[in-house]
PDB file of C-alpha atoms in Angstrom:
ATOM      1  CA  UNK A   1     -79.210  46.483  -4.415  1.00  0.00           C
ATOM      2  CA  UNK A   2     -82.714  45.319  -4.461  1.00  0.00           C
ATOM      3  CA  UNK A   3     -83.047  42.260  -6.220  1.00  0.00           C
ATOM      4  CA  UNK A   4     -86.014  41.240  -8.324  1.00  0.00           C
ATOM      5  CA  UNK A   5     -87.790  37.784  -8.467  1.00  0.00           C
ATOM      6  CA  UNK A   6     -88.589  37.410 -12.671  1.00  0.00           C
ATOM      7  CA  UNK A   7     -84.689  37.004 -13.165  1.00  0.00           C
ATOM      8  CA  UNK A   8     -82.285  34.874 -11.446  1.00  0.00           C
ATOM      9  CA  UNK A   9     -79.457  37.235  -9.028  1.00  0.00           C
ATOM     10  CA  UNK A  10     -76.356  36.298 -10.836  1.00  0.00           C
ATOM     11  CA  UNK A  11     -77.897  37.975 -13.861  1.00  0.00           C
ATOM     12  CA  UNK A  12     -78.649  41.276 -12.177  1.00  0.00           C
ATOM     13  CA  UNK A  13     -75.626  41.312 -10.616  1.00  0.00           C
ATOM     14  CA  UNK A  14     -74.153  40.844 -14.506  1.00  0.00           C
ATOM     15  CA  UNK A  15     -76.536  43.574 -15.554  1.00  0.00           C
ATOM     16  CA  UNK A  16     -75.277  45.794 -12.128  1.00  0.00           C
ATOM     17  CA  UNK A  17     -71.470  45.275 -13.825  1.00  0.00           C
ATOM     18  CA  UNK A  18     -72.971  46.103 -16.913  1.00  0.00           C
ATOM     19  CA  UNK A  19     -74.370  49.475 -16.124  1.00  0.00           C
ATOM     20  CA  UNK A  20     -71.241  50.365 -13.824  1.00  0.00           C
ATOM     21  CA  UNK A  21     -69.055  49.390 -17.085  1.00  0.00           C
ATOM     22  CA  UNK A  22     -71.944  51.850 -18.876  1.00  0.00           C
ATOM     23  CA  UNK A  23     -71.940  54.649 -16.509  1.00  0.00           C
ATOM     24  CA  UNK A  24     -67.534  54.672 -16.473  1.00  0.00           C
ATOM     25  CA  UNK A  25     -67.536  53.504 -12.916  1.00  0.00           C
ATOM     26  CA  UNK A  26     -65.690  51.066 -14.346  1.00  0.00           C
ATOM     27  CA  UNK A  27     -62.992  51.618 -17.127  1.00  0.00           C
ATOM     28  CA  UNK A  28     -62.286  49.630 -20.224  1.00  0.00           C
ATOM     29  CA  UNK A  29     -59.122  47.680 -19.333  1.00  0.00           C
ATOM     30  CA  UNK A  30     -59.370  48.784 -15.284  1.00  0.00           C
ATOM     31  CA  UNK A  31     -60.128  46.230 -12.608  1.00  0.00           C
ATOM     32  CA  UNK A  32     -63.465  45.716 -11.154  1.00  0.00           C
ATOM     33  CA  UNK A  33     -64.220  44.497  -7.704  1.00  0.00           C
ATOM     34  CA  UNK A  34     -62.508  41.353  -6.643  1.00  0.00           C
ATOM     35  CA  UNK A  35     -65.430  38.694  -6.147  1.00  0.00           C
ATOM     36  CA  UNK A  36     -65.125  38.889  -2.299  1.00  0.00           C
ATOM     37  CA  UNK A  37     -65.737  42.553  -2.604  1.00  0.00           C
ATOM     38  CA  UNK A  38     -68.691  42.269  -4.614  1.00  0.00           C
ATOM     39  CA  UNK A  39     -70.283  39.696  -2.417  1.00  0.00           C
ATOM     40  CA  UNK A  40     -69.679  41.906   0.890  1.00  0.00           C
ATOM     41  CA  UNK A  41     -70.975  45.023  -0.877  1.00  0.00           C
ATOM     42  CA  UNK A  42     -73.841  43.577  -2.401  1.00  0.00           C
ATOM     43  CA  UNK A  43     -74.632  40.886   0.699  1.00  0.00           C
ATOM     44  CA  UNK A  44     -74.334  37.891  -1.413  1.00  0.00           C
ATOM     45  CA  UNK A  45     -72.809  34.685  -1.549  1.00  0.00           C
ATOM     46  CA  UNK A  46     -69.302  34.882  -3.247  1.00  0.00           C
ATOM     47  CA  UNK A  47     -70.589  31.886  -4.945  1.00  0.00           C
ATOM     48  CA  UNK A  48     -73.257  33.822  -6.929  1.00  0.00           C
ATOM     49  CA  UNK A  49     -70.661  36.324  -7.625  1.00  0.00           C
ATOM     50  CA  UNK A  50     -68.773  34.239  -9.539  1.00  0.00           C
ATOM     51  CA  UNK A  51     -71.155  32.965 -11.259  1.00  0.00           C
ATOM     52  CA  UNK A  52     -71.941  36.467 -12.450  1.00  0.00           C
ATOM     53  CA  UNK A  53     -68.500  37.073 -13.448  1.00  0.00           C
ATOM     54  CA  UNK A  54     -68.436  33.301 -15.494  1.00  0.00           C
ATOM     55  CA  UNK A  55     -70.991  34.841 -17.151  1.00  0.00           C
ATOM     56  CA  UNK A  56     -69.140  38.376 -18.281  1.00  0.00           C
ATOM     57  CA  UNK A  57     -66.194  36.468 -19.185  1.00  0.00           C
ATOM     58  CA  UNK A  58     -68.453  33.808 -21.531  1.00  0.00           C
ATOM     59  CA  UNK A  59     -69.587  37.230 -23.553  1.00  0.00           C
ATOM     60  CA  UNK A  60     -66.029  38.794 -23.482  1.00  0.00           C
ATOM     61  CA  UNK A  61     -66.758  41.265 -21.257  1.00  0.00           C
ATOM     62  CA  UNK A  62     -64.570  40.751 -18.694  1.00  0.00           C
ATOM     63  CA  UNK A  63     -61.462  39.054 -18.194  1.00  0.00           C
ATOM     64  CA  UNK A  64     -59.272  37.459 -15.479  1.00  0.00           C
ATOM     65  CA  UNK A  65     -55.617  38.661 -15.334  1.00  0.00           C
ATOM     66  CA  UNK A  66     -53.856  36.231 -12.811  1.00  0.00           C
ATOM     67  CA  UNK A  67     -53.016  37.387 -10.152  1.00  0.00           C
ATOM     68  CA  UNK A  68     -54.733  40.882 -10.251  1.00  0.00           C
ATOM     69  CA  UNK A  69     -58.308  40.086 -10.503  1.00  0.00           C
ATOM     70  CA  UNK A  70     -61.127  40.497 -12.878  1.00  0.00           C
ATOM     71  CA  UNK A  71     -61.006  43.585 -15.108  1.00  0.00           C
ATOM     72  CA  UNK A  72     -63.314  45.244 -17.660  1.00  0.00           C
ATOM     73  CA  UNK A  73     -62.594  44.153 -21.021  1.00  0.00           C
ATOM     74  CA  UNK A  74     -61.131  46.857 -24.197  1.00  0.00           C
ATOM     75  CA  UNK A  75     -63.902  46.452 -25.754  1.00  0.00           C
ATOM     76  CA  UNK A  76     -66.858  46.045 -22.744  1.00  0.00           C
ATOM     77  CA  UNK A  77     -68.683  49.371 -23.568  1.00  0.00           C
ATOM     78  CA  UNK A  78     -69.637  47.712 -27.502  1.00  0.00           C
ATOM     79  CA  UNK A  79     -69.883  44.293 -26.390  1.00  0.00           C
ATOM     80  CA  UNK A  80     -72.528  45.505 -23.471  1.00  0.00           C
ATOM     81  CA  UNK A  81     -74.710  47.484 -25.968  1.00  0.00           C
ATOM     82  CA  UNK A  82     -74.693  44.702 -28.265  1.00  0.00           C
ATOM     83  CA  UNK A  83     -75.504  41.757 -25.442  1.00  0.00           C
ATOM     84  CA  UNK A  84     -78.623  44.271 -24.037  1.00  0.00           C
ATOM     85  CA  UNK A  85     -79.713  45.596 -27.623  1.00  0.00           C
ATOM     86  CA  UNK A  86     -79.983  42.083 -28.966  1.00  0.00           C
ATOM     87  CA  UNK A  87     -81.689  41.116 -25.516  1.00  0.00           C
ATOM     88  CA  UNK A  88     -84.196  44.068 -25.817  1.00  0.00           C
ATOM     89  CA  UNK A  89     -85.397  43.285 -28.992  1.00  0.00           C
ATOM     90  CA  UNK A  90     -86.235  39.692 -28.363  1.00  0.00           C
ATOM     91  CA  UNK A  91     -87.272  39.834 -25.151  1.00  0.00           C
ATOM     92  CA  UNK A  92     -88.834  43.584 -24.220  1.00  0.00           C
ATOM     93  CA  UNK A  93     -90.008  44.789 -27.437  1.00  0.00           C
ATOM     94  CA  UNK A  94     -91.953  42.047 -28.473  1.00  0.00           C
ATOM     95  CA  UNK A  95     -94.063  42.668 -24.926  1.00  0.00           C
ATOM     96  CA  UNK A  96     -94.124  46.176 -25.799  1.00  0.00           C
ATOM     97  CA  UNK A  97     -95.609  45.623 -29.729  1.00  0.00           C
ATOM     98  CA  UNK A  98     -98.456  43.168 -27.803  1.00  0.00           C
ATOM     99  CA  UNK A  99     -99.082  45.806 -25.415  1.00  0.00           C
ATOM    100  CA  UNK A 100     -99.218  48.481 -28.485  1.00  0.00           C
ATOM    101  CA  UNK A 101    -102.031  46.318 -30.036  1.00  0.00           C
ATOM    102  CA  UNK A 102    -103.870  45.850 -26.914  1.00  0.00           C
ATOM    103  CA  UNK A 103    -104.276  49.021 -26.123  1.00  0.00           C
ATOM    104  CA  UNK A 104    -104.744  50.264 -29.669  1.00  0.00           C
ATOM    105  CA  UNK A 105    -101.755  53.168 -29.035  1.00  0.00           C
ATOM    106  CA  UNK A 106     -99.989  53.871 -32.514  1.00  0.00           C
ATOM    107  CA  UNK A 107     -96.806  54.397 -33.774  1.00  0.00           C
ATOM    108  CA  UNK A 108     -97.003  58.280 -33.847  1.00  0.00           C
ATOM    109  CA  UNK A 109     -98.376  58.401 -29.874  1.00  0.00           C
ATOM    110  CA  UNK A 110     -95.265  56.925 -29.177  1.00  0.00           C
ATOM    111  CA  UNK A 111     -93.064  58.807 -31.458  1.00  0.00           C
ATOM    112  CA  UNK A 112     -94.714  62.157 -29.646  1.00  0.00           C
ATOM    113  CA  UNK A 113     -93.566  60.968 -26.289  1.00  0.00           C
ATOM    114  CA  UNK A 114     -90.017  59.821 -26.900  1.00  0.00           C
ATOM    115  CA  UNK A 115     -89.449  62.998 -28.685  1.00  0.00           C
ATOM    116  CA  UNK A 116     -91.388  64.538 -25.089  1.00  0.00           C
ATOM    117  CA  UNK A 117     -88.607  62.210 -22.888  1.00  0.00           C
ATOM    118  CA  UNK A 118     -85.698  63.459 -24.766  1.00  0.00           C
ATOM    119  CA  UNK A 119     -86.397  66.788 -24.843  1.00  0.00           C
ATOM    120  CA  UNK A 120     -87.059  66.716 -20.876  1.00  0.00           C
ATOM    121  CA  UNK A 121     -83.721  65.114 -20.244  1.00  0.00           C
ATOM    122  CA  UNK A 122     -82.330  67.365 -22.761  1.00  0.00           C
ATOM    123  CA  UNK A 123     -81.490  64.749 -25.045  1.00  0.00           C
ATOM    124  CA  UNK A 124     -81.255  65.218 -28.814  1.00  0.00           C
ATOM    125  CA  UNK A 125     -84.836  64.377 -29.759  1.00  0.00           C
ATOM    126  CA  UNK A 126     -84.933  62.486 -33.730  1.00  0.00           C
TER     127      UNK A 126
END
């Protein structure tokens, strides 16, 4: 994994979890990598790891059975796109609206190429 400097490695490794929950390489309810796992895979500290998983269990998203290790939550999938919605639109899109005005783009040139991106990865375009 290549990390990134704006954001601190325990939350990309959260936001790695995330996308594995996302993408079903994970299961709702099925065990993820034990922490020592994680931190050999990803060449980390286990430390960091579990800081990354204190963070998944604060927003429900994982959860420690004793004994048998972390596993995704029931409910992970919902909670995720709730956590990285919520995130998007307080962090992202106001960058994105200041960068709209800047660069005097409208509404409509952006409409045109979403519908342009979903129709090229043959997505249902609104």
């Amino acid at each position: 994994m290549e990390f990134r400097d704006k954001q601190s490695i325990y939350l990309q490794i959260a936001d790695h979890i995330c996308e594995g929950i996302l993408q079903g390489k994970w299961q709702e309810g099925e065990r993820i990598p034990s922490v020592r796992e994680l931190a050999v895979l990803m060449e980390v500290n286990p430390h960091t790891i579990l800081r990354s998983y204190e963070f998944l269990l604060n927003k429900d998203i994982i959860f420690n059975k004793r004994g048998l290790g972390y596993s995704a939550s029931n409910s992970a999938r919902a909670l995720i796109l709730a956590y990285r919605k919520q995130r998007f639109m307080e962090k992202e899109l106001p960058v994105f609206f200041s960068s709209l005005v800047l660069l005097e783009i409208s509404i409509e040139e952006i409409k045109a190429r979403y519908n342009e991106f979903m129709v090229k990865n043959n997505t249902v375009s609104l």
